[in-house]
Coordinates of C-alpha atoms in Angstrom, one line a residue:
M1 CA -39.0 -17.3 23.4
R2 CA -36.7 -17.8 20.5
F3 CA -37.6 -17.4 16.8
Y4 CA -38.5 -20.7 15.3
F5 CA -36.6 -21.8 12.2
R6 CA -35.3 -24.9 10.6
S7 CA -31.9 -24.5 8.8
T8 CA -32.0 -25.1 5.1
F9 CA -28.3 -25.8 5.3
A10 CA -28.1 -28.6 7.9
S11 CA -26.7 -30.9 5.3
L12 CA -24.5 -28.3 3.6
S13 CA -22.2 -27.1 6.4
V14 CA -19.2 -29.1 5.2
F15 CA -19.0 -28.0 1.6
T16 CA -19.7 -25.1 -0.7
F17 CA -21.7 -25.1 -3.9
L18 CA -20.1 -26.1 -7.1
T19 CA -19.7 -23.4 -9.7
L20 CA -20.4 -24.0 -13.3
G21 CA -17.6 -21.9 -14.7
F22 CA -14.9 -19.5 -13.9
V23 CA -14.1 -15.9 -14.9
S24 CA -11.0 -14.0 -13.6
E25 CA -10.6 -10.3 -14.0
L26 CA -7.6 -8.3 -12.9
D27 CA -9.8 -5.3 -12.1
A28 CA -13.4 -5.0 -10.8
A29 CA -15.9 -5.3 -13.6
T30 CA -19.6 -4.5 -14.2
Y31 CA -21.8 -7.2 -15.6
Y32 CA -25.2 -6.5 -17.1
V33 CA -28.1 -8.9 -17.4
S34 CA -31.1 -8.3 -19.7
P35 CA -34.0 -10.4 -21.1
N36 CA -32.7 -9.2 -24.5
G37 CA -29.2 -10.4 -23.8
N38 CA -27.3 -13.6 -24.7
D39 CA -25.3 -15.7 -22.3
S40 CA -22.6 -16.1 -24.9
N41 CA -21.9 -12.3 -24.6
N42 CA -19.2 -11.1 -22.3
G43 CA -21.8 -9.2 -20.2
L44 CA -19.6 -6.1 -19.8
S45 CA -21.9 -3.6 -21.5
T46 CA -25.6 -2.8 -21.9
S47 CA -25.1 -3.6 -25.6
A48 CA -23.7 -7.1 -24.8
P49 CA -25.5 -8.2 -21.7
W50 CA -26.0 -11.7 -20.3
R51 CA -29.5 -13.1 -20.4
T52 CA -30.1 -15.4 -17.4
I53 CA -29.4 -15.9 -13.7
S54 CA -27.9 -19.2 -14.6
K55 CA -25.1 -17.5 -16.4
V56 CA -24.5 -15.2 -13.3
N57 CA -24.3 -18.3 -11.1
G58 CA -21.6 -19.8 -13.2
V59 CA -19.2 -17.0 -12.7
N60 CA -16.9 -16.3 -9.7
F61 CA -16.9 -12.6 -8.7
A62 CA -14.3 -10.6 -6.9
A63 CA -14.3 -7.5 -4.7
G64 CA -15.7 -4.5 -6.5
D65 CA -17.5 -6.4 -9.2
R66 CA -21.1 -5.3 -10.0
I67 CA -23.9 -7.5 -11.3
L68 CA -26.7 -5.3 -12.6
F69 CA -30.1 -6.6 -13.8
Q70 CA -32.2 -4.5 -16.2
G71 CA -34.7 -2.4 -14.4
D72 CA -38.4 -3.1 -14.8
A73 CA -37.5 -6.6 -16.2
T74 CA -38.2 -10.0 -14.6
F75 CA -35.7 -12.8 -14.2
A76 CA -36.5 -16.4 -13.1
G77 CA -34.4 -18.3 -10.7
T78 CA -32.2 -17.9 -7.6
I79 CA -29.1 -15.7 -7.6
S80 CA -26.5 -17.7 -5.8
L81 CA -23.1 -16.6 -4.4
D82 CA -20.7 -18.8 -2.4
A83 CA -17.2 -18.7 -0.9
N84 CA -15.7 -18.3 -4.3
D85 CA -17.5 -14.9 -4.6
R86 CA -16.0 -12.7 -1.9
G87 CA -16.0 -8.9 -1.6
T88 CA -15.0 -6.8 1.4
S89 CA -16.8 -4.3 3.6
S90 CA -15.1 -1.4 1.8
N91 CA -15.2 -2.9 -1.7
P92 CA -18.2 -5.2 -1.9
I93 CA -19.6 -7.2 -4.7
I94 CA -22.8 -5.3 -5.7
V95 CA -25.9 -6.9 -7.0
S96 CA -28.4 -4.3 -8.2
S97 CA -30.5 -3.0 -11.1
Y98 CA -29.6 -0.6 -14.0
G99 CA -31.8 1.7 -16.1
T100 CA -35.3 2.6 -15.0
G101 CA -37.0 0.9 -12.0
R102 CA -36.1 -2.2 -10.1
A103 CA -35.5 -5.6 -11.6
T104 CA -37.7 -8.4 -10.3
I105 CA -36.3 -11.8 -9.4
N106 CA -39.1 -14.4 -9.7
A107 CA -37.9 -17.2 -7.5
G108 CA -41.0 -19.4 -7.8
N109 CA -40.7 -22.1 -5.1
E110 CA -37.0 -21.4 -4.4
T111 CA -34.9 -18.8 -2.7
G112 CA -34.6 -15.4 -4.4
F113 CA -31.0 -14.6 -3.4
L114 CA -28.6 -17.0 -1.6
A115 CA -25.2 -16.1 -0.2
F116 CA -23.5 -19.2 1.4
N117 CA -20.3 -18.8 3.5
T118 CA -19.5 -15.4 2.0
A119 CA -19.9 -11.7 2.7
G120 CA -18.7 -8.4 1.4
I121 CA -21.9 -8.1 -0.6
T122 CA -24.3 -5.3 -1.3
L123 CA -27.8 -6.1 -2.5
S124 CA -29.9 -3.2 -3.6
N125 CA -32.7 -1.9 -5.8
L126 CA -34.3 -5.3 -6.5
K127 CA -37.6 -7.0 -6.0
F128 CA -37.8 -10.6 -5.0
V129 CA -41.1 -12.5 -5.5
G130 CA -41.9 -16.0 -4.4
A131 CA -44.7 -18.3 -5.5
G132 CA -46.7 -17.4 -2.3
A133 CA -46.3 -18.0 1.4
S134 CA -48.5 -21.1 1.3
V135 CA -46.5 -22.7 -1.6
N136 CA -42.9 -21.5 -1.4
T137 CA -40.8 -23.1 1.4
K138 CA -37.7 -20.9 1.3
D139 CA -36.4 -17.5 2.4
G140 CA -36.5 -14.6 0.0
V141 CA -33.1 -13.3 0.7
N142 CA -30.8 -15.6 2.6
F143 CA -27.3 -15.1 4.0
Y144 CA -26.0 -18.2 5.8
T145 CA -22.7 -19.4 7.1
G146 CA -21.7 -22.6 8.8
L147 CA -17.9 -22.2 8.7
S148 CA -15.9 -23.7 11.5
G149 CA -13.5 -21.7 13.7
N150 CA -15.8 -19.1 15.1
V151 CA -15.1 -16.8 12.2
K152 CA -16.9 -13.5 11.5
L153 CA -17.6 -12.7 7.8
D154 CA -17.6 -8.9 7.2
G155 CA -20.0 -6.8 5.4
I156 CA -23.7 -7.3 4.4
T157 CA -25.7 -4.4 3.0
I158 CA -29.3 -4.8 1.9
D159 CA -31.0 -1.6 0.7
N160 CA -34.1 -0.7 -1.2
V161 CA -35.3 -4.2 -1.6
E162 CA -38.8 -5.6 -1.6
V163 CA -39.4 -9.3 -0.7
S164 CA -42.7 -11.1 -0.7
G165 CA -44.4 -14.4 -1.2
F166 CA -41.8 -16.7 0.5
G167 CA -42.6 -19.6 2.9
K168 CA -39.9 -18.7 5.4
C169 CA -38.5 -15.2 6.0
G170 CA -38.4 -12.3 3.6
V171 CA -34.8 -11.5 4.7
S172 CA -32.8 -14.0 6.7
V173 CA -29.2 -13.6 8.1
G174 CA -28.2 -16.7 9.9
S175 CA -25.4 -19.0 11.0
W176 CA -25.1 -22.3 12.9
N177 CA -21.6 -23.2 14.2
N178 CA -20.9 -21.8 17.7
Q179 CA -19.7 -18.1 17.4
T180 CA -19.4 -18.2 13.6
G181 CA -21.5 -15.4 12.1
Y182 CA -21.5 -12.0 10.5
R183 CA -20.1 -8.5 11.3
D184 CA -21.3 -5.1 10.0
V185 CA -24.8 -6.0 8.7
R186 CA -26.9 -3.1 7.4
I187 CA -30.5 -3.7 6.3
T188 CA -32.3 -0.5 5.2
N189 CA -35.4 0.6 3.2
V190 CA -36.6 -3.0 2.9
F191 CA -40.3 -3.9 2.4
A192 CA -40.8 -7.4 3.6
H193 CA -44.4 -8.5 3.4
D194 CA -46.7 -11.5 2.8
N195 CA -44.1 -14.0 3.9
L196 CA -44.8 -16.9 6.2
H197 CA -42.3 -17.0 9.1
A198 CA -41.2 -13.4 9.4
G199 CA -40.4 -10.2 7.5
I200 CA -36.7 -9.7 8.6
A201 CA -34.8 -12.1 10.9
T202 CA -31.3 -13.0 12.2
Y203 CA -30.4 -16.1 14.1
A204 CA -27.4 -18.2 15.3
Q205 CA -26.5 -21.2 17.4
V206 CA -25.5 -19.3 20.6
P207 CA -26.2 -15.8 21.9
N208 CA -24.3 -12.6 20.9
V209 CA -22.9 -13.8 17.6
H210 CA -23.6 -11.3 14.8
S211 CA -22.1 -7.9 15.6
N212 CA -22.8 -4.3 14.5
V213 CA -26.2 -5.0 13.0
Y214 CA -28.3 -2.1 11.8
V215 CA -32.0 -2.3 10.6
G216 CA -33.4 1.1 9.6
S217 CA -36.3 2.5 7.6
C218 CA -37.8 -0.9 6.9
V219 CA -41.5 -2.0 6.8
A220 CA -42.7 -5.5 7.6
Y221 CA -46.4 -6.3 7.3
N222 CA -48.8 -9.2 6.5
N223 CA -46.2 -11.8 7.5
F224 CA -49.0 -14.0 9.0
G225 CA -47.2 -17.0 10.4
N226 CA -47.3 -20.7 9.8
P227 CA -50.4 -22.3 11.3
K228 CA -48.7 -25.7 11.4
S229 CA -45.6 -24.6 13.3
S230 CA -45.1 -25.5 16.9
G231 CA -42.8 -22.5 17.5
N232 CA -43.5 -18.8 17.1
T233 CA -43.9 -17.5 13.5
G234 CA -45.4 -14.4 12.0
S235 CA -43.1 -11.6 13.4
G236 CA -42.3 -8.4 11.6
I237 CA -38.6 -7.8 12.5
V238 CA -36.7 -10.1 14.9
L239 CA -33.0 -9.9 15.7
G240 CA -31.7 -13.1 17.3
N241 CA -28.2 -13.7 18.6
V242 CA -26.8 -10.2 18.0
I243 CA -24.5 -7.8 19.9
N244 CA -24.4 -4.1 19.3
A245 CA -27.5 -3.7 17.1
T246 CA -30.1 -1.0 16.3
I247 CA -33.6 -1.1 14.9
E248 CA -34.9 2.3 14.1
R249 CA -37.5 4.2 12.0
C250 CA -39.2 0.9 11.1
V251 CA -42.9 0.0 10.9
A252 CA -44.3 -3.5 11.7
Y253 CA -48.0 -4.1 11.3
S254 CA -50.6 -6.7 10.7
N255 CA -48.3 -9.6 11.3
G256 CA -48.8 -12.9 13.1
K257 CA -52.5 -13.7 12.8
N258 CA -51.9 -17.3 11.7
N259 CA -49.5 -18.2 14.6
F260 CA -51.2 -21.1 16.5
A261 CA -48.1 -22.3 18.5
P262 CA -49.5 -23.2 21.9
T263 CA -46.7 -21.8 24.1
E264 CA -45.2 -18.8 22.2
G265 CA -46.1 -16.3 19.6
P266 CA -44.9 -13.5 17.2
V267 CA -44.1 -9.8 18.0
G268 CA -43.9 -6.8 15.7
I269 CA -40.3 -5.9 16.5
W270 CA -38.1 -7.7 19.0
A271 CA -34.8 -9.3 19.9
Y272 CA -33.6 -12.4 21.8
D273 CA -30.3 -14.0 22.9
S274 CA -28.7 -10.6 22.4
S275 CA -26.9 -7.7 24.1
Y276 CA -26.6 -4.0 23.6
V277 CA -29.6 -3.7 21.3
T278 CA -31.4 -0.3 20.7
I279 CA -34.9 -0.3 19.4
Q280 CA -36.0 3.3 18.8
Y281 CA -38.2 5.5 16.8
N282 CA -40.4 2.7 15.5
E283 CA -44.1 2.1 15.0
A284 CA -45.8 -1.3 15.7
Y285 CA -49.5 -1.7 15.4
S286 CA -52.3 -4.2 14.7
N287 CA -50.0 -7.2 15.2
R288 CA -51.9 -10.4 16.0
T289 CA -51.7 -13.9 17.2
G290 CA -53.9 -16.8 16.5
S291 CA -53.1 -18.4 19.8
G292 CA -53.1 -17.3 23.5
K293 CA -49.5 -16.1 23.2
D294 CA -47.9 -12.8 22.2
G295 CA -48.9 -10.8 19.2
G296 CA -47.3 -7.7 20.7
G297 CA -45.6 -4.6 19.5
F298 CA -42.1 -4.6 21.0
D299 CA -40.1 -7.2 23.0
L300 CA -36.7 -7.7 24.6
D301 CA -37.0 -11.4 25.0
I302 CA -35.0 -14.4 26.4
N303 CA -31.5 -13.5 27.5
V304 CA -31.4 -9.9 26.2
S305 CA -29.3 -7.6 28.3
N306 CA -28.1 -4.0 28.4
S307 CA -30.6 -3.0 25.8
I308 CA -33.1 -0.1 25.3
M309 CA -36.5 0.4 23.9
Q310 CA -37.1 4.2 23.5
Y311 CA -39.2 6.7 21.5
N312 CA -41.5 4.0 20.0
Y313 CA -45.2 4.0 19.3
S314 CA -47.1 0.8 19.9
Y315 CA -50.9 0.5 19.6
D316 CA -53.8 -1.8 18.9
N317 CA -51.7 -5.0 19.2
D318 CA -53.1 -8.3 20.6
G319 CA -50.2 -8.7 22.9
A320 CA -48.0 -6.5 25.1
G321 CA -46.9 -3.0 23.9
Y322 CA -43.5 -3.5 25.5
L323 CA -42.5 -7.0 26.8
L324 CA -39.5 -8.1 28.9
C325 CA -39.4 -11.9 28.9
C326 CA -37.5 -14.6 30.7
G327 CA -34.2 -16.3 30.4
N328 CA -31.3 -16.5 32.9
D329 CA -29.8 -13.3 31.5
N330 CA -32.6 -10.8 30.9
R331 CA -31.1 -8.0 32.8
D332 CA -30.3 -4.3 32.9
N333 CA -32.7 -3.3 30.1
V334 CA -34.4 0.1 29.7
I335 CA -37.9 1.1 28.6
R336 CA -38.2 4.8 28.3
Y337 CA -40.2 7.5 26.5
N338 CA -42.5 5.2 24.7
I339 CA -46.2 5.3 24.0
S340 CA -48.5 2.3 24.3
A341 CA -52.1 2.9 23.3
N342 CA -54.7 0.1 23.5
D343 CA -52.3 -2.8 23.4
G344 CA -53.2 -6.1 25.1
R345 CA -56.3 -6.6 23.1
K346 CA -56.2 -10.3 23.8
N347 CA -55.2 -12.8 26.4
G348 CA -54.6 -10.5 29.3
Y349 CA -51.5 -8.8 28.1
A350 CA -50.4 -5.3 29.2
G351 CA -49.0 -2.0 27.8
I352 CA -45.8 -2.8 29.7
H353 CA -45.5 -6.5 30.6
T354 CA -42.8 -8.6 32.3
Y355 CA -42.6 -12.4 32.4
G356 CA -40.0 -14.6 34.0
N357 CA -36.7 -13.8 35.6
I358 CA -36.2 -10.1 34.8
T359 CA -33.4 -8.3 36.7
G360 CA -32.5 -4.6 36.9
A361 CA -34.9 -3.1 34.4
E362 CA -35.4 0.6 34.4
I363 CA -38.8 1.8 33.1
Y364 CA -39.5 5.5 33.1
N365 CA -41.4 8.3 31.4
N366 CA -43.6 6.1 29.3
T367 CA -47.3 6.8 28.7
V368 CA -49.7 3.9 28.6
Y369 CA -53.3 4.5 27.6
L370 CA -55.7 1.5 27.9
T371 CA -59.4 0.9 27.4
Q372 CA -61.1 -2.2 28.8
T373 CA -61.8 -5.1 26.5
N374 CA -62.9 -8.7 26.9
G375 CA -59.2 -9.5 26.9
S376 CA -58.7 -8.0 30.3
P377 CA -55.7 -5.8 29.6
R378 CA -53.6 -4.1 32.2
A379 CA -51.5 -1.0 31.9
V380 CA -48.6 -2.8 33.7
L381 CA -48.4 -6.6 34.4
L382 CA -45.6 -8.2 36.3
V383 CA -45.9 -12.0 36.0
T384 CA -43.7 -14.2 38.3
G385 CA -40.8 -12.8 40.3
T386 CA -38.6 -10.0 39.2
T387 CA -35.6 -8.4 40.8
N388 CA -34.8 -4.7 41.2
L389 CA -37.2 -3.2 38.7
R390 CA -37.9 0.5 38.9
F391 CA -40.9 2.4 37.4
L392 CA -40.4 6.2 37.5
N393 CA -42.5 9.1 36.1
N394 CA -44.8 7.0 33.9
I395 CA -48.5 7.8 33.1
F396 CA -50.9 4.8 33.4
Y397 CA -54.3 5.9 32.0
G398 CA -57.2 3.4 32.3
V399 CA -60.6 3.8 30.7
G400 CA -63.7 1.7 31.4
G401 CA -62.3 -0.3 34.3
A402 CA -59.0 -1.3 32.7
R403 CA -56.6 -2.3 35.5
L404 CA -53.7 0.0 36.0
L405 CA -51.3 -2.3 37.6
E406 CA -51.1 -6.0 38.5
A407 CA -48.0 -7.5 40.1
S408 CA -47.9 -11.1 41.4
S409 CA -46.2 -12.0 44.6
G410 CA -42.5 -12.8 44.6
Q411 CA -41.2 -9.5 43.4
S412 CA -37.9 -8.4 45.0
G413 CA -36.6 -4.8 45.1
L414 CA -39.6 -3.5 43.1
V415 CA -39.9 0.3 43.1
F416 CA -42.7 2.6 41.9
L417 CA -42.0 6.4 42.3
G418 CA -43.4 9.5 40.7
N419 CA -45.9 7.7 38.5
N420 CA -49.5 8.8 37.7
Y421 CA -52.3 6.3 38.0
F422 CA -55.5 7.7 36.4
A423 CA -58.7 5.8 36.0
T424 CA -61.8 7.4 34.4
N425 CA -65.2 7.3 36.2
G426 CA -63.6 6.3 39.5
S427 CA -62.8 2.8 38.2
F428 CA -59.3 2.6 39.9
S429 CA -58.0 -0.9 40.0
I430 CA -54.6 -2.3 41.2
R431 CA -53.9 -5.8 42.2
F432 CA -50.6 -6.2 44.1
N433 CA -49.3 -9.4 45.9
N434 CA -52.7 -11.0 45.2
V435 CA -54.7 -8.2 46.9
N436 CA -57.0 -5.8 45.1
Y437 CA -57.0 -2.1 45.8
S438 CA -59.5 0.5 44.7
T439 CA -57.6 3.7 45.6
L440 CA -54.0 4.9 45.3
D441 CA -53.8 5.6 49.0
S442 CA -54.9 2.2 50.1
W443 CA -52.3 0.6 47.8
R444 CA -49.6 3.0 48.8
N445 CA -50.2 2.4 52.6
A446 CA -50.2 -1.3 52.2
S447 CA -47.2 -1.7 49.9
G448 CA -45.0 1.2 50.8
Q449 CA -44.7 2.1 47.1
E450 CA -44.9 5.7 46.0
T451 CA -43.3 7.0 49.2
V452 CA -39.9 8.5 50.0
S453 CA -39.0 8.8 53.7
G454 CA -42.6 8.5 54.6
V455 CA -43.7 11.2 52.2
A456 CA -46.3 10.3 49.6
I457 CA -45.4 10.9 46.0
G458 CA -47.0 9.7 42.8
S459 CA -50.5 10.8 41.9
G460 CA -53.9 9.6 40.7
M461 CA -55.2 12.6 38.9
D462 CA -56.3 13.4 35.3
P463 CA -52.9 14.1 33.6
K464 CA -54.7 16.3 31.1
L465 CA -53.3 14.9 27.9
V466 CA -54.2 16.6 24.7
A467 CA -56.5 13.9 23.2
P468 CA -55.7 10.5 24.7
G469 CA -56.8 7.5 22.6
T470 CA -56.8 9.5 19.3
G471 CA -53.2 9.0 18.2
G472 CA -54.3 7.2 15.0
I473 CA -52.4 5.2 12.4
L474 CA -49.3 6.8 11.1
N475 CA -47.6 4.0 9.1
N476 CA -44.6 6.4 9.1
A477 CA -41.8 6.1 11.6
Y478 CA -40.5 9.5 10.6
G479 CA -43.8 11.1 11.7
L480 CA -43.9 10.0 15.3
T481 CA -43.8 13.5 16.7
N482 CA -47.2 14.0 15.0
V483 CA -48.8 11.8 17.7
T484 CA -49.7 14.8 19.7
A485 CA -52.6 13.1 21.5
Y486 CA -50.3 12.2 24.4
K487 CA -48.7 15.5 24.9
L488 CA -49.5 17.4 28.1
Q489 CA -51.8 20.4 28.1
K490 CA -50.4 23.7 29.4
D491 CA -52.3 23.2 32.7
S492 CA -51.4 19.6 33.2
P493 CA -50.6 18.6 36.8
M494 CA -47.9 16.3 35.4
I495 CA -45.6 19.3 34.6
D496 CA -42.5 19.3 36.9
R497 CA -44.1 16.6 39.0
G498 CA -41.7 13.7 38.3
V499 CA -38.9 12.5 40.4
N500 CA -35.5 13.8 39.6
L501 CA -34.1 11.2 37.2
N502 CA -30.6 12.5 37.7
T503 CA -30.8 11.1 41.2
Y504 CA -31.2 7.6 39.8
Y505 CA -29.4 7.5 36.5
S506 CA -26.1 8.8 35.1
T507 CA -27.8 9.2 31.7
T508 CA -31.5 9.6 30.9
G509 CA -31.6 10.2 27.1
L510 CA -31.3 13.7 25.7
T511 CA -34.9 14.3 24.7
D512 CA -38.6 13.4 25.3
F513 CA -40.7 11.4 22.8
Y514 CA -41.2 14.6 20.7
G515 CA -37.6 15.7 20.6
A516 CA -37.8 18.4 23.3
P517 CA -34.8 18.6 25.7
L518 CA -35.5 17.2 29.1
M519 CA -36.2 19.1 32.4
Q520 CA -37.4 22.3 30.8
G521 CA -38.9 23.8 34.0
A522 CA -38.3 23.2 37.7
G523 CA -38.3 19.4 37.4
F524 CA -38.9 16.4 35.2
D525 CA -42.4 16.0 33.8
V526 CA -44.4 12.7 34.0
G527 CA -45.1 10.7 30.8
V528 CA -43.5 11.0 27.4
H529 CA -43.8 14.7 27.0
E530 CA -41.5 17.4 28.6
W531 CA -43.8 20.4 28.3
T532 CA -42.4 23.8 27.5
P533 CA -44.4 26.9 26.4
D534 CA -41.9 28.1 23.8
F535 CA -40.6 24.9 22.3
V536 CA -41.3 24.5 18.7
Q537 CA -38.8 22.1 17.2
V538 CA -35.3 20.7 17.9
S539 CA -33.4 19.1 15.1
R540 CA -30.0 17.4 15.0
L541 CA -27.3 18.4 12.6
D542 CA -27.0 14.9 11.3
A543 CA -30.8 14.5 10.8
P544 CA -32.1 14.0 7.2
L545 CA -32.4 17.9 6.9
F546 CA -28.6 18.0 6.6
K547 CA -27.7 17.9 3.0
D548 CA -24.8 19.1 0.8
G549 CA -23.1 20.8 3.7
V550 CA -26.1 22.9 4.6
F551 CA -28.6 22.4 7.4
S552 CA -32.1 23.5 6.6
F553 CA -34.2 24.2 9.7
E554 CA -38.0 24.9 9.7
A555 CA -40.3 25.6 12.7
I556 CA -44.0 26.3 12.9
G557 CA -45.4 29.1 15.0
P558 CA -47.8 32.0 15.2
I559 CA -47.7 34.7 12.4
G560 CA -46.2 37.9 13.6
A561 CA -44.2 36.4 16.4
T562 CA -40.5 36.9 16.6
N563 CA -38.5 33.7 17.0
A564 CA -34.9 33.3 18.2
V565 CA -33.1 30.6 16.3
Q566 CA -30.7 29.0 18.8
F567 CA -28.1 26.2 18.7
S568 CA -26.6 23.9 21.3
T569 CA -23.9 21.3 21.4
D570 CA -25.3 19.6 24.5
L571 CA -29.0 20.4 24.7
V572 CA -28.3 22.3 27.9
S573 CA -26.7 25.6 26.9
W574 CA -28.3 27.5 24.0
A575 CA -26.9 30.4 22.0
T576 CA -28.9 32.7 19.7
L577 CA -27.8 32.8 16.0
T578 CA -30.5 35.2 14.8
N579 CA -34.0 36.5 15.3
I580 CA -36.6 35.9 12.6
V581 CA -40.1 37.4 12.4
N582 CA -42.6 34.7 11.4
T583 CA -44.6 36.2 8.5
T584 CA -46.2 33.0 7.1
G585 CA -46.6 30.6 10.0
T586 CA -43.3 28.8 9.2
I587 CA -39.8 30.2 9.7
T588 CA -36.9 28.8 7.7
F589 CA -33.2 29.1 8.5
E590 CA -30.2 27.7 6.8
D591 CA -26.8 27.2 8.5
I592 CA -23.4 26.1 7.1
P593 CA -21.8 24.3 10.0
V594 CA -18.5 25.4 11.4
K595 CA -15.7 23.0 10.6
G596 CA -15.0 20.7 13.6
T597 CA -18.4 20.9 15.1
T598 CA -19.3 17.4 16.3
R599 CA -22.9 17.8 17.3
K600 CA -25.2 20.7 16.9
Y601 CA -28.9 21.0 17.8
F602 CA -31.3 23.8 16.7
R603 CA -34.5 25.1 18.2
S604 CA -36.9 28.0 17.7
K605 CA -37.8 30.0 20.8
Q606 CA -40.7 32.4 20.6
L607 CA -39.8 35.8 22.1

């Protein structure tokens, strides 16, 4: 599945826009735009600002120039930059607001911001509004290049921007000329909502074009999709044709309900035709589809390789919680330490779902919770043949007859080891190679799965989670550790029951879903939680708590207890800095890092 788009620039790839005038400055300048200004002014001060976007579009800007619109004011039109306006990654052209609040760019039926065949641009602290997704036919913010020669344009930053009411994407970064594209793209703190095709999207003509792409702390919602489109529309965040990319601390919800494409659909957060993509610490919920396809939470789709989905929370989506899908090059991907709760609400999708030619995927230490619905969900569903997939140390928890596992015939090299298969009220159900099984033992004996050298491993017992099914809505990707419903209770049989991941992998990630270091006891635990009796909190030095050279650390614990504040450089060896008596229920510790320390972790250990 690839994201559906139609390039606005199909007829513009051989020329650039004409400019209406020319301004040359020896040094970088700051230009101001205000509804109270005058386009005959020089624009170089708040007392002599320009008035209109048209004036801005008639000037050529250079590296370091700033174009600032008056905060809390509204400006009509499209801000347009082209190849005559070129900044650099280290010295970009900045388009932003000044004064109090963010300026609003009212684009009507047009694009709000357009950068054609140019980069070295920072766009920040602005609000772009279209006439409405059913009226407008353009992108809100659009970076596009069609230059020949397989060039890479350097430097796009979009920060603290809100985009809504557009008939294509809220934010679009695209190219269409072989390997021509962008490098060093950073999209942060963007709210993209109530657009038609998607919230945030990238695309190109061939795979692996745009490099070093980062999307963080963004929210995409109510991007419902185009009911007239034959291709998928209505996704939250979709990275197409990228290499070395990260999506983290983002939220995607309530997207996709008007997608009626017959063969494909939208997903909350996903990637396609890409390599080395990390999707982590995100929340995706209540994403929908109007058709029989998709509407899931997360997805590594067609031709994605060497990529990871980890530490994500997916719940109440129509489609799969975590999907691996198709292509000739969907290989060597990892799904680990994620939660899926009541995904697959429609169309027979699963918490973890594969479709098509999937090779070499590693799927471990996830927790899937599933209640039965008319949509016939599964905790795990493998459709068509896969090659060398391994499922290790996962919890599959079914309620009301929800099927725990279904795998069609034709799988090659498939391995299940150390997983827990729990069905309430004795409603155990596995379908494997077109045969139904009602007990773990009968499936194990027939398939040879969950055995090592003839010894049965894996389990089918109550994992004793804290409060499964009650994780609730966060709408806050920085609060994922508050989803305590899927933690292990202190008497959980999943503690130390997992297979040794070090036997199978050279690297397993540093922590569990909740930030606790791995293998706290005699072995690895099963599911997303590595239980430990004295673990309160682990924080990284480069986390948001690190500010102005001081790291502020807080941990919650019982009043009267003594806590050792410890640090580590590798999450294996710990050294005590100080002991603190907890007098209020929360201990606070501040540390000034030693010069040269590259990574430091902190934890509180009750003595």
